[in-house]
Tab-separated table of C-alpha atoms in Angstrom:
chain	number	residue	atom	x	y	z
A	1	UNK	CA	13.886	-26.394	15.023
A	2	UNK	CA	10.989	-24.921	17.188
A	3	UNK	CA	10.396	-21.082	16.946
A	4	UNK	CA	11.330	-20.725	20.440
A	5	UNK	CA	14.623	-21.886	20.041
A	6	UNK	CA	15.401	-20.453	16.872
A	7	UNK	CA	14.273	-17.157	18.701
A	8	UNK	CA	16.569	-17.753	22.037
A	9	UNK	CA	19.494	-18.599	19.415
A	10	UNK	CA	18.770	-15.339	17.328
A	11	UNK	CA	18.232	-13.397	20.454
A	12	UNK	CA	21.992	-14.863	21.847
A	13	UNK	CA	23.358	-13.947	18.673
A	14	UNK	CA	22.120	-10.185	18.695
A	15	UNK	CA	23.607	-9.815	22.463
A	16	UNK	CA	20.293	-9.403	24.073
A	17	UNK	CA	19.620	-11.810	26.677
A	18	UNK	CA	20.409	-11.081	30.446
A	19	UNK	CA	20.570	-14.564	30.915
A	20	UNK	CA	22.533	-16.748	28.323
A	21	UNK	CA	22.757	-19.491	29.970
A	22	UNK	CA	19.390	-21.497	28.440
A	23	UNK	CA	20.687	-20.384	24.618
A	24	UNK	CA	23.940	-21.043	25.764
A	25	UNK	CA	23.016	-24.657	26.408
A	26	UNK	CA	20.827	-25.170	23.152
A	27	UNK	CA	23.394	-24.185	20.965
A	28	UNK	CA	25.627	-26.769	22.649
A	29	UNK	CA	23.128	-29.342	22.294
A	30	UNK	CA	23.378	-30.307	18.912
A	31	UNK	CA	25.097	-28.917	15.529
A	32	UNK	CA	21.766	-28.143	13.950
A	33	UNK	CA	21.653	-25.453	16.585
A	34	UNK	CA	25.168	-24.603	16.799
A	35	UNK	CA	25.072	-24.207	12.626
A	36	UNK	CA	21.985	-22.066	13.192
A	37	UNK	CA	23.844	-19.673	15.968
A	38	UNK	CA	26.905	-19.193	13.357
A	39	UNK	CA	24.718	-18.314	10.823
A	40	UNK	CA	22.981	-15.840	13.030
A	41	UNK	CA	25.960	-14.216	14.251
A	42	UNK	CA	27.433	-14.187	10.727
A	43	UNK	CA	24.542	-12.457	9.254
A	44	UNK	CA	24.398	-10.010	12.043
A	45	UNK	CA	28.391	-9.015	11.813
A	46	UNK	CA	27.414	-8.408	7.881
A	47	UNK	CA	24.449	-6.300	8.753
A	48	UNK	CA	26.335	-4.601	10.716
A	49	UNK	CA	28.972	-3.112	9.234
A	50	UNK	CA	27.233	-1.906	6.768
A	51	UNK	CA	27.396	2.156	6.025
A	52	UNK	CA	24.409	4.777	5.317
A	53	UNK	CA	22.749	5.621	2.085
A	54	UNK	CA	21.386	8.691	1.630
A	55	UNK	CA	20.581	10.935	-1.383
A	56	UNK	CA	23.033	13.693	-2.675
A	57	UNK	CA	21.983	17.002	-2.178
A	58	UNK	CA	21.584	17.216	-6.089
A	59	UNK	CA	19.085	13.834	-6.448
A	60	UNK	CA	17.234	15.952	-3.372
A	61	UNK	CA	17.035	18.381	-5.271
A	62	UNK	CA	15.906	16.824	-8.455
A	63	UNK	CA	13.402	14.460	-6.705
A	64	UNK	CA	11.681	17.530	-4.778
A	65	UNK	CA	11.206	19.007	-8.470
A	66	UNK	CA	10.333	16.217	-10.035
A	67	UNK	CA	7.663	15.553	-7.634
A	68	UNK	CA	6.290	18.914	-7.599
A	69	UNK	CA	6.231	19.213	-11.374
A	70	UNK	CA	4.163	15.615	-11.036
A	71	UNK	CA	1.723	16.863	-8.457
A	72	UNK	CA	0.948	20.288	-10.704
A	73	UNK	CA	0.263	18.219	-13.584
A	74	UNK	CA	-1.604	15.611	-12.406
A	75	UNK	CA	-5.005	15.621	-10.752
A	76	UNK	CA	-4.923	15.125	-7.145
A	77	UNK	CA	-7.889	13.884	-5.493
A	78	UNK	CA	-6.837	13.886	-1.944
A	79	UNK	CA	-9.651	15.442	0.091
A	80	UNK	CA	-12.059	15.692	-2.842
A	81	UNK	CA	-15.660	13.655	-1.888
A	82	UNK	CA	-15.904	10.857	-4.687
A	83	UNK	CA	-19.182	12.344	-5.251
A	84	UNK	CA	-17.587	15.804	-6.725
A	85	UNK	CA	-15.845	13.958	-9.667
A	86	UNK	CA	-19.597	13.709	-11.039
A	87	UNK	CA	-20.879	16.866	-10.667
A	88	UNK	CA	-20.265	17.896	-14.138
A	89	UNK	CA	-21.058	14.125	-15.152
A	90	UNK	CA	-25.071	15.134	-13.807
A	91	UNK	CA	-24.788	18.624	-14.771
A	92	UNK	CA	-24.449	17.483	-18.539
A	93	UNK	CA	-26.876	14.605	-18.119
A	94	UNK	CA	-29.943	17.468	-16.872
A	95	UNK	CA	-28.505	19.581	-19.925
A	96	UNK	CA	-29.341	16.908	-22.300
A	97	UNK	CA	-32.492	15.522	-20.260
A	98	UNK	CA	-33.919	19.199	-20.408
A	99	UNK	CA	-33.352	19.784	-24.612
A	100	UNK	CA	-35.069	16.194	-25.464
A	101	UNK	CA	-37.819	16.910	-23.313
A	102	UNK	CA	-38.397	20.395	-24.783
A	103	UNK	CA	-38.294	18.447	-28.292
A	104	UNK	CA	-40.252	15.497	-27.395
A	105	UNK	CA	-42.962	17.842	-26.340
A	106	UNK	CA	-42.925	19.648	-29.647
A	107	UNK	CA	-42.816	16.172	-31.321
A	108	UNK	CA	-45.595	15.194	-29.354
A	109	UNK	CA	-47.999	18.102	-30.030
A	110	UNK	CA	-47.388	17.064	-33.501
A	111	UNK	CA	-47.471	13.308	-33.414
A	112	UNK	CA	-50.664	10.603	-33.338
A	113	UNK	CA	-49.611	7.643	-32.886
A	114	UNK	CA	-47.305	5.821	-31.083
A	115	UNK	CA	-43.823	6.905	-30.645
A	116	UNK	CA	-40.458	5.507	-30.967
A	117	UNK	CA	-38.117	7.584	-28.899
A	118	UNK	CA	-36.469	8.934	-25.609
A	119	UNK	CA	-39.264	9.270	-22.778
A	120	UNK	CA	-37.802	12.103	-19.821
A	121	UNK	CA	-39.156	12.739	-16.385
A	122	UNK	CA	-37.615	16.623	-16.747
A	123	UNK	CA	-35.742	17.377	-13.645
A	124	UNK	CA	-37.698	20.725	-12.979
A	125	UNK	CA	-40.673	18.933	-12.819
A	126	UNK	CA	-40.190	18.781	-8.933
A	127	UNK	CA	-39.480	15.105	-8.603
A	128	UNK	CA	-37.136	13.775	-6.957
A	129	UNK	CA	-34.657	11.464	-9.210
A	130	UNK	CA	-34.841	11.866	-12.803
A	131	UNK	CA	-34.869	8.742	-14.795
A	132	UNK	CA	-34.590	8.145	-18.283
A	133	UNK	CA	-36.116	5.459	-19.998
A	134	UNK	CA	-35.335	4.426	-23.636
A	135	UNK	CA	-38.568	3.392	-25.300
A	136	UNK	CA	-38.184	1.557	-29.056
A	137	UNK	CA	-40.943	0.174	-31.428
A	138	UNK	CA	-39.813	-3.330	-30.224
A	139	UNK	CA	-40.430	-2.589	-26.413
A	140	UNK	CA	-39.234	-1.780	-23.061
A	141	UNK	CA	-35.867	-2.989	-22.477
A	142	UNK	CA	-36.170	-1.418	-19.427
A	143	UNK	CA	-32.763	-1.272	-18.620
A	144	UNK	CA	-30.887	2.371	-18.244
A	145	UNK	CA	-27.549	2.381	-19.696
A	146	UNK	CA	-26.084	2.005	-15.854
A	147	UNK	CA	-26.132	-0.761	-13.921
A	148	UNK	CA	-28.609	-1.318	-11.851
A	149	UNK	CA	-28.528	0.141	-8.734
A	150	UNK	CA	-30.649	-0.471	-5.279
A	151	UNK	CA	-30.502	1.497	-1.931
A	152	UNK	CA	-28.129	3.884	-3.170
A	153	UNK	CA	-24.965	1.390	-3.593
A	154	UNK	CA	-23.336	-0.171	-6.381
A	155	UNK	CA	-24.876	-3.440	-6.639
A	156	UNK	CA	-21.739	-4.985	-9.196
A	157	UNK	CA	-18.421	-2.943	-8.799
A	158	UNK	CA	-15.623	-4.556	-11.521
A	159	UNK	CA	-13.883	-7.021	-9.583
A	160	UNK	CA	-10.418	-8.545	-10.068
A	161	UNK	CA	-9.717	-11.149	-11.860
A	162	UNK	CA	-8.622	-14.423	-9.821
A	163	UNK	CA	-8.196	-18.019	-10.846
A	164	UNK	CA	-10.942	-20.457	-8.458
A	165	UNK	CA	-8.219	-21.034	-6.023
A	166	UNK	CA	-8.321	-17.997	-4.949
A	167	UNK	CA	-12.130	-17.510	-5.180
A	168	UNK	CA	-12.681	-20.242	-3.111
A	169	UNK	CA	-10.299	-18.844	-0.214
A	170	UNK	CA	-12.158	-15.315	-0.646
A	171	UNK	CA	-15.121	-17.281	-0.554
A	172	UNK	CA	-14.350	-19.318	2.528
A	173	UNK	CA	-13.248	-16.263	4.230
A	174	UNK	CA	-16.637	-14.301	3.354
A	175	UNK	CA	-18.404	-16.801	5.065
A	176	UNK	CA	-16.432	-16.201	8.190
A	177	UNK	CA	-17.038	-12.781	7.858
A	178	UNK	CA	-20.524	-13.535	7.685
A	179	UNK	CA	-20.519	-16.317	11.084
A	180	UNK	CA	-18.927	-13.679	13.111
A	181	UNK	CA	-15.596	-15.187	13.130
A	182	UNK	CA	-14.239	-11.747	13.071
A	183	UNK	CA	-15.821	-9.883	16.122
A	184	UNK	CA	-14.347	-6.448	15.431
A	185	UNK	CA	-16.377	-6.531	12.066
A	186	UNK	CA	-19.278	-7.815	13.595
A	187	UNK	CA	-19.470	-4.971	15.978
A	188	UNK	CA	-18.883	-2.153	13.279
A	189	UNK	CA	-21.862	-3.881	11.379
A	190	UNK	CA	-23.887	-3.031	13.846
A	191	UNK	CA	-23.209	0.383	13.961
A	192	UNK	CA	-24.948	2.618	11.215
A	193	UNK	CA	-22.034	4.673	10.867
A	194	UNK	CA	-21.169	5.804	7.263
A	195	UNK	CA	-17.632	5.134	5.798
A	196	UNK	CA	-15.041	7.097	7.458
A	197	UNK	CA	-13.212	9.723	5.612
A	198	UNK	CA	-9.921	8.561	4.784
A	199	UNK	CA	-11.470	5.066	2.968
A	200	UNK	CA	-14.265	6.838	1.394
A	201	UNK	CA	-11.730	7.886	-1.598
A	202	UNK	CA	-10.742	4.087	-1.788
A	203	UNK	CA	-14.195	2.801	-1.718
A	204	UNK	CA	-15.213	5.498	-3.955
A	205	UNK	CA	-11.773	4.087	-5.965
A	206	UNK	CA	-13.328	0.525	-6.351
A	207	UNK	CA	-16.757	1.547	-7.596
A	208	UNK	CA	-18.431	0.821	-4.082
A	209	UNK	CA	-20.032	4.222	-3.771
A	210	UNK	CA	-22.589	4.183	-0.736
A	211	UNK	CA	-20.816	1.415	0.583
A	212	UNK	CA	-18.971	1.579	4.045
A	213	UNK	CA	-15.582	-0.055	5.669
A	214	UNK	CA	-16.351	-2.616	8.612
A	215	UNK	CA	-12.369	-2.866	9.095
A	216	UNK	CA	-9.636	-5.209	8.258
A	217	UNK	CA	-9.074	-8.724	7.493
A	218	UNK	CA	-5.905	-11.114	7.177
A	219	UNK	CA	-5.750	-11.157	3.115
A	220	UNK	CA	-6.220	-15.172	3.036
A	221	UNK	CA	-5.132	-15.351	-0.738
A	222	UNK	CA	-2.017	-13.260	-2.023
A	223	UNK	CA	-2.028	-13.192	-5.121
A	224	UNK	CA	1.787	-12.264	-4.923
A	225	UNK	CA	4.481	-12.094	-2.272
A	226	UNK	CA	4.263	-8.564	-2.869
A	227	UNK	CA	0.016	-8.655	-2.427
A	228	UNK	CA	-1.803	-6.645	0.246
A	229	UNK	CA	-1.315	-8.222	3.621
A	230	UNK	CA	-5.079	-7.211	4.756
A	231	UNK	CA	-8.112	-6.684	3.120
A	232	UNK	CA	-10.521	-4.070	3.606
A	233	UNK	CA	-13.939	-5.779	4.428
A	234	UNK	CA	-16.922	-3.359	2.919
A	235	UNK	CA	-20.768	-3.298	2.732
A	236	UNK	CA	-23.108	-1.340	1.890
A	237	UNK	CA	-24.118	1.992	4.330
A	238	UNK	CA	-27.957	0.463	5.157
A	239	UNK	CA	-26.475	-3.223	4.478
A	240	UNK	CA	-26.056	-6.088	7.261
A	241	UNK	CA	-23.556	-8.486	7.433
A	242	UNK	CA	-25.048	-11.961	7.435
A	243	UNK	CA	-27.032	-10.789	3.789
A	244	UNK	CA	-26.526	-8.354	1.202
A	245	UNK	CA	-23.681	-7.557	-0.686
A	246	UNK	CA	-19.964	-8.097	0.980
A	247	UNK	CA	-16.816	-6.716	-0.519
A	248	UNK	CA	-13.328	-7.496	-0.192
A	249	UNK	CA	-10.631	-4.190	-1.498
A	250	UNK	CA	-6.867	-4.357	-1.797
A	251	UNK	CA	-6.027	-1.439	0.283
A	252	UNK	CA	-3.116	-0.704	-1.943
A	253	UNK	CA	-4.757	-0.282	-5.131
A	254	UNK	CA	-8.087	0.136	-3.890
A	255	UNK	CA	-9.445	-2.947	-6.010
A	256	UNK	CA	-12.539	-5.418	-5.075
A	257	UNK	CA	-10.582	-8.928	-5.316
A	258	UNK	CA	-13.870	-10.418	-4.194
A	259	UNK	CA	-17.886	-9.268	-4.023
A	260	UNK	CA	-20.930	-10.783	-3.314
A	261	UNK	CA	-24.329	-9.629	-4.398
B	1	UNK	CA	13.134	12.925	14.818
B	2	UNK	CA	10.289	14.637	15.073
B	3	UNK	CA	7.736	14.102	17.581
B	4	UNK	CA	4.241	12.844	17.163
B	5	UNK	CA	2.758	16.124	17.553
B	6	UNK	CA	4.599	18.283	15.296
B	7	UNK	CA	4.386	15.257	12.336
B	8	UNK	CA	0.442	15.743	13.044
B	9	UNK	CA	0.873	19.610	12.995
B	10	UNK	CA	2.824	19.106	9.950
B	11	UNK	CA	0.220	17.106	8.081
B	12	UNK	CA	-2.687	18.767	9.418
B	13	UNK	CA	-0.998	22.178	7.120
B	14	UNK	CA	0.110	19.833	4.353
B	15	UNK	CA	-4.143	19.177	4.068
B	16	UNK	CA	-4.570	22.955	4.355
B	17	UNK	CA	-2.265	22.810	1.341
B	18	UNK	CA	0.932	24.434	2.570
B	19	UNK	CA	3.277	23.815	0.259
B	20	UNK	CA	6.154	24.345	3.004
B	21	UNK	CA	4.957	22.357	5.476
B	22	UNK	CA	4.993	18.733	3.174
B	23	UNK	CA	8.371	20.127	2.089
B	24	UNK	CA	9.304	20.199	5.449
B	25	UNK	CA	7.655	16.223	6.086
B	26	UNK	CA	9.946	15.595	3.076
B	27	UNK	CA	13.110	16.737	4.529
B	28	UNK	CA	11.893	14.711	8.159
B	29	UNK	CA	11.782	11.548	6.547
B	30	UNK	CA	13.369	10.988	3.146
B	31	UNK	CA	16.571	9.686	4.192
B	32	UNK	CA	15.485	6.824	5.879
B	33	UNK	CA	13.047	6.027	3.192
B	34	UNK	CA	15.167	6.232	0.402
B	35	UNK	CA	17.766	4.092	2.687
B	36	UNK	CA	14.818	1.351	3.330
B	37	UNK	CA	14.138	1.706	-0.581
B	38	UNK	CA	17.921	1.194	-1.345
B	39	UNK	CA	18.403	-1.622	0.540
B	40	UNK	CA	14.980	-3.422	-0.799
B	41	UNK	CA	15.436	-2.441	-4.240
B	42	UNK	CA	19.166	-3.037	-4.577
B	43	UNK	CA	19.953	0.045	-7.372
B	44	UNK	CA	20.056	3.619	-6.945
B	45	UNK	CA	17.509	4.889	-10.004
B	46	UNK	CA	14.789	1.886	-8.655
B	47	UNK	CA	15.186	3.657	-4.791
B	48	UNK	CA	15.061	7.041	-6.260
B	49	UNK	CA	12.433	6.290	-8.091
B	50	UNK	CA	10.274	4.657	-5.482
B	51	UNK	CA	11.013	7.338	-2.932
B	52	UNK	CA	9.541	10.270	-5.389
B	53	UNK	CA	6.764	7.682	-5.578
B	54	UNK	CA	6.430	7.440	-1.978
B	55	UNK	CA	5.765	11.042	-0.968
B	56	UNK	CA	3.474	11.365	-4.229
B	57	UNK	CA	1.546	8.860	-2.308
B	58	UNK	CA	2.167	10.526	1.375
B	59	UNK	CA	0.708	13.984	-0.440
B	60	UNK	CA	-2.147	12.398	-2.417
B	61	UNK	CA	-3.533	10.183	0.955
B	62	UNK	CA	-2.577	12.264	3.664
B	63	UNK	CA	-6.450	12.767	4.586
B	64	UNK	CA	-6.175	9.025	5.124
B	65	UNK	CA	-3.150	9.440	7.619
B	66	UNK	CA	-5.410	8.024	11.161
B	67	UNK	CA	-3.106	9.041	13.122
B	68	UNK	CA	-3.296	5.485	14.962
B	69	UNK	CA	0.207	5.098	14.517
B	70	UNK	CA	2.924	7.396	14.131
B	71	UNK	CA	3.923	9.817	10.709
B	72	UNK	CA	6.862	7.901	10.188
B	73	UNK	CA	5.377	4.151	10.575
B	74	UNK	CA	2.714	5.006	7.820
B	75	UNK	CA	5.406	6.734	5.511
B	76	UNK	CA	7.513	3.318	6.066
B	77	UNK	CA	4.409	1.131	5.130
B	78	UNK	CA	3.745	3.660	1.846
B	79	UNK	CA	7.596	2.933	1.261
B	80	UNK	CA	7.957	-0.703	1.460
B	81	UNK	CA	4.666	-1.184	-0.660
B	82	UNK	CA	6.351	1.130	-3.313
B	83	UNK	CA	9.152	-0.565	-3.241
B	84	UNK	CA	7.555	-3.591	-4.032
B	85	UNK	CA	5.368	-1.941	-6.924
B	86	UNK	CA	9.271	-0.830	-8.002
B	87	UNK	CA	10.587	-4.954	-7.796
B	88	UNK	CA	7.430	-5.928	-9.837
B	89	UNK	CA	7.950	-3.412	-12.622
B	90	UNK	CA	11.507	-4.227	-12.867
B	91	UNK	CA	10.819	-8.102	-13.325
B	92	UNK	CA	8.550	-7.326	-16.007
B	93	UNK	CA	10.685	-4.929	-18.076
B	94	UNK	CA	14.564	-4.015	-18.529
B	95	UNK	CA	15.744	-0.593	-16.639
B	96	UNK	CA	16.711	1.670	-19.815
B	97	UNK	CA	19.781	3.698	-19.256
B	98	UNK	CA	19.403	7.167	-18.463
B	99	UNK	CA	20.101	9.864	-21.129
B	100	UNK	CA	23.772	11.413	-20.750
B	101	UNK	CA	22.270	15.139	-20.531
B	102	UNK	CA	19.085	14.841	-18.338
B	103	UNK	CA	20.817	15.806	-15.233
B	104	UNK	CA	24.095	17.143	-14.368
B	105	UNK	CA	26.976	14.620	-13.344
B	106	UNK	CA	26.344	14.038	-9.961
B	107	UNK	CA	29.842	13.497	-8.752
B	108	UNK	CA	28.371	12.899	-4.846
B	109	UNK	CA	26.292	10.332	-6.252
B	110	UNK	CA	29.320	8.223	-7.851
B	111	UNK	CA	31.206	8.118	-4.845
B	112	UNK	CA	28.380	6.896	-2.633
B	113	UNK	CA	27.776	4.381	-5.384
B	114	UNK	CA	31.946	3.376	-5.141
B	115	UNK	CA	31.828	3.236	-1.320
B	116	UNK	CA	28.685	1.319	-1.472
B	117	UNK	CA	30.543	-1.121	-4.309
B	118	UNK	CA	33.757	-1.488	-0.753
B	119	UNK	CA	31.136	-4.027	0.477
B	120	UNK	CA	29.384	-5.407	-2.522
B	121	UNK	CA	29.458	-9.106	-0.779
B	122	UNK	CA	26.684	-8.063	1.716
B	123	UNK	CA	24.311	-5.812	-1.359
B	124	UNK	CA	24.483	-9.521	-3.304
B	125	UNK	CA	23.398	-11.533	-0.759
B	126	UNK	CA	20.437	-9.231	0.079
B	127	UNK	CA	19.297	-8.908	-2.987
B	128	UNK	CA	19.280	-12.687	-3.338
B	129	UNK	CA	17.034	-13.472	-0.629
B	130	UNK	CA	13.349	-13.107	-1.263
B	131	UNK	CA	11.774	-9.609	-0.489
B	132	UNK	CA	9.347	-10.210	2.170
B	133	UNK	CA	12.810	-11.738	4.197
B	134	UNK	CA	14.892	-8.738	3.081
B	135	UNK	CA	12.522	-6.136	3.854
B	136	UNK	CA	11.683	-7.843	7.419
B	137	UNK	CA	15.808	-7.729	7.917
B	138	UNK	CA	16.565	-4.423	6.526
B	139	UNK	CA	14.197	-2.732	8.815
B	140	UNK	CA	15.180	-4.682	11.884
B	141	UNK	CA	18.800	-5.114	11.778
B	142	UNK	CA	19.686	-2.404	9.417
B	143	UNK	CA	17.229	0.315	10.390
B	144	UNK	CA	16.828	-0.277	13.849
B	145	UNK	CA	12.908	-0.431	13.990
B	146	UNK	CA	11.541	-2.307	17.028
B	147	UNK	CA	9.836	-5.364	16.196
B	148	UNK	CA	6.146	-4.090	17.451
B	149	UNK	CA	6.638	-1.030	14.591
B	150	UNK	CA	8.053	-3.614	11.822
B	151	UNK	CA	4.472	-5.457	12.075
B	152	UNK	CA	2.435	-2.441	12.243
B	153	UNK	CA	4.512	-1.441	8.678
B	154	UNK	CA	4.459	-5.032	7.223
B	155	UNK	CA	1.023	-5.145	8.612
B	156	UNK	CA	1.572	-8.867	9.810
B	157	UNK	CA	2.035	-10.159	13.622
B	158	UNK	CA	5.160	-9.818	15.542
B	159	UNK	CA	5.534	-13.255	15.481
B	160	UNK	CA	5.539	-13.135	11.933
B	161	UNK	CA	8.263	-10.425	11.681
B	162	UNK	CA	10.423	-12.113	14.403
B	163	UNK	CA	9.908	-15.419	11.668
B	164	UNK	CA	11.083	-13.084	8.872
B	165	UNK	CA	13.935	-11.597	10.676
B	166	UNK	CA	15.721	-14.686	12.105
B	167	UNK	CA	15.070	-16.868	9.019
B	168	UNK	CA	15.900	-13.892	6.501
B	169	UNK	CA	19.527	-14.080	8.561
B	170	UNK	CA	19.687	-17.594	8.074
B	171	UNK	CA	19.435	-16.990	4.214
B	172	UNK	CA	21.691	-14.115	4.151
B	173	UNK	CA	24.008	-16.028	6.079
B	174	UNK	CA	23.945	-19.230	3.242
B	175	UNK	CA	24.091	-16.317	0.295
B	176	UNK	CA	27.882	-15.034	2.342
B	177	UNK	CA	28.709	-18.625	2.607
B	178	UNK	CA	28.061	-19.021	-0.510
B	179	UNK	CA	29.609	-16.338	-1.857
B	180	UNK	CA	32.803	-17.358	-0.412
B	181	UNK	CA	32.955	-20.729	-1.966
């Protein structure tokens, strides 16, 4: 049965046609569509006479105390920047930074030779970005303890994991991303505007600090009848949309299900 | 039913933090969301459950509120999502009892569940059919939402909903037949 004429059945079912003649004559045309107009009308008399639900006053009660007692004890981070929640993350890292450097200058008044140890750009130096660079007897790793980071975003947020089916349709749908096959995206790439507000917390969420939301696409792989329907499409602030890094986030749990670098 | 300006007045002092004013949000809207949860969920504790969780999420993301669509369409779409966080968690684990002494016998609570039980044939058959049909129905012919609102919620096409609604019928309609066999 086509849509249309399931819809014209439904629709003569819930009463709402002016004109019933057209559904009037499909239903008579066959008993495919006079089966589908009982069912219709049977569901609908069901649905029907069905009564309220509501809450006591008492489970009111107990859920607006219950919920209250959960938001004092729990953290909220509605309206906090993502970038507050390491404040006291740098402020301990400039702490320590500032005591090794004091001590590997004393070392280093006191030493010869070559040194095996933590090198420190101090902070109060004047430079801009401190670094901090593990040196060993063995060599330069030269790898900090972070991941490596370029222009200011997260070049490899954790991502999801998926089985290859699903890669390949987050893949596939990347790429359209990429051609232009969604226009509204294409045009908010081209604007330099930073993330809004209300998806910086679920960028900030899913690791993609510095990145920024182009919009929304049809979710092309749920993982679950119960998945996201749309994913939030994300690059990064200074990024374009045909290169550089691309991120797909479930805007439920604020998760990546798919990035490219 | 509050209008679209006071809702935004409302959440605009819920961000300022007033305790009063997302008291007052609560009150607006949790009887339709814990009857949207009730119906989806198909037990009491699962729609009480996921209705606490629902405003914990309205209070925590109401900076994110756009305001593109109206209070009570994005505190339907927080609801339904709950809800089916709630159906997930409940096929992975058994529902434990509650404790006798944790509340108070809630006599209120055990008649609505005994009038509820005078039509038990219609609460089986929803809860048979899959979610994405009875949440489509439940909001349409049980709620009363328009069509245009149900896919702004569901965040799907009309087309889609109108697909959801008339074959989610169908279904409920073989689950009464069957029922009576």
């Amino acid at each position: 049965m086509r849509d249309y004429e399931l819809e014209l059945i439904a629709s003569l079912a819930e009463r709402t046609l002016d004109d019933e003649t057209e559904a009037l004559a499909l239903v008579e045309s066959s008993a495919e569509h006079r089966a589908e107009y009982e069912a219709q009308k049977l569901a609908l008399r069901h649905l029907g006479a069905i009564g309220p639900v509501t809450m006591t006053d008492t489970e009111k009660t107990a859920m607006h105390r219950d919920l209250w007692t959960d938001l004092r004890t729990t953290p909220s981070t509605t309206g906090i920047p993502w970038y507050y929640r390491w404040v006291p993350v740098a402020a301990g890292l400039l702490v320590v930074v500032g005591v090794v450097s004091v001590l590997s200058n004393q070392s280093a008044n006191d030493s010869s030779g070559e040194r095996a140890g933590a090198t420190v750009v101090a902070a109060d130096d004047g430079g801009g970005d401190e670094t901090v660079q593990e040196e060993t007897a063995q060599g330069d790793d030269g790898a900090a303890d972070e991941e490596p980071t370029s222009g200011g975003y997260a070049a490899s947020p954790p991502v999801a994991e998926t089985d290859e089916a699903t890669a390949l349709e987050f893949s596939n749908a990347a790429e359209k991303v990429r051609q232009g096959e969604y226009p509204a995206l294409a045009r908010s790439a081209l604007q330099s505007d930073s993330a809004s507000d209300e998806t910086q917390v679920c960028l900030g969420d899913a690791g993609l600090e510095g990145y920024r939301e182009l919009g929304e696409i049809p979710n092309p792989a749920p993982t679950s009848e119960f998945a996201s329907n749309t994913l939030i499409v994300a690059i990064p602030v200074d990024g374009t949309l045909t290169d550089g890094p691309l991120a797909f986030v479930e805007p439920d749990t604020c998760t990546v299900v798919h990035f490219e670098g | 039913m509050t209008t679209a300006s006071q809702d935004a007045e409302l959440l605009l002092r819920v961000l300022d933090g007033d305790h009063d004013a997302f008291n007052q949000v609560m009150r607006n809207h949790e009887d339709r969301v814990f009857a949207v949860c009730m119906r989806v969920i198909g037990n009491r504790e699962g729609a009480r459950d996921a209705t606490q969780e629902t405003f914990l999420t309205v209070f925590r993301k109401a900076s994110q509120f756009k305001g593109n669509s109206a209070l009570g369409t994005w505190i339907y779409r927080i609801a339904v999502n709950t809800c089916y966080d709630q159906l997930r968690k409940q096929k992975r684990r058994r529902t434990e009892p509650m404790p006798e002494h944790h509340d108070p016998a809630d006599h209120a609570a055990v008649e609505a569940i005994e009038s509820a039980a005078l039509r038990p044939e219609i609460e089986h058959a929803l809860a048979a059919i899959p979610a994405d049909f009875r949440t489509a129905v439940v909001l349409s012919d049980i709620e009363g939402l328009g069509l245009p609102e149900i896919a702004e919620i569901l965040a799907v096409p009309v087309g889609t909903v109108k697909s959801r609604v008339f074959r989610g019928r169908r279904l409920l309609a073989g689950e009464l037949g069957n029922q009576s066999t």
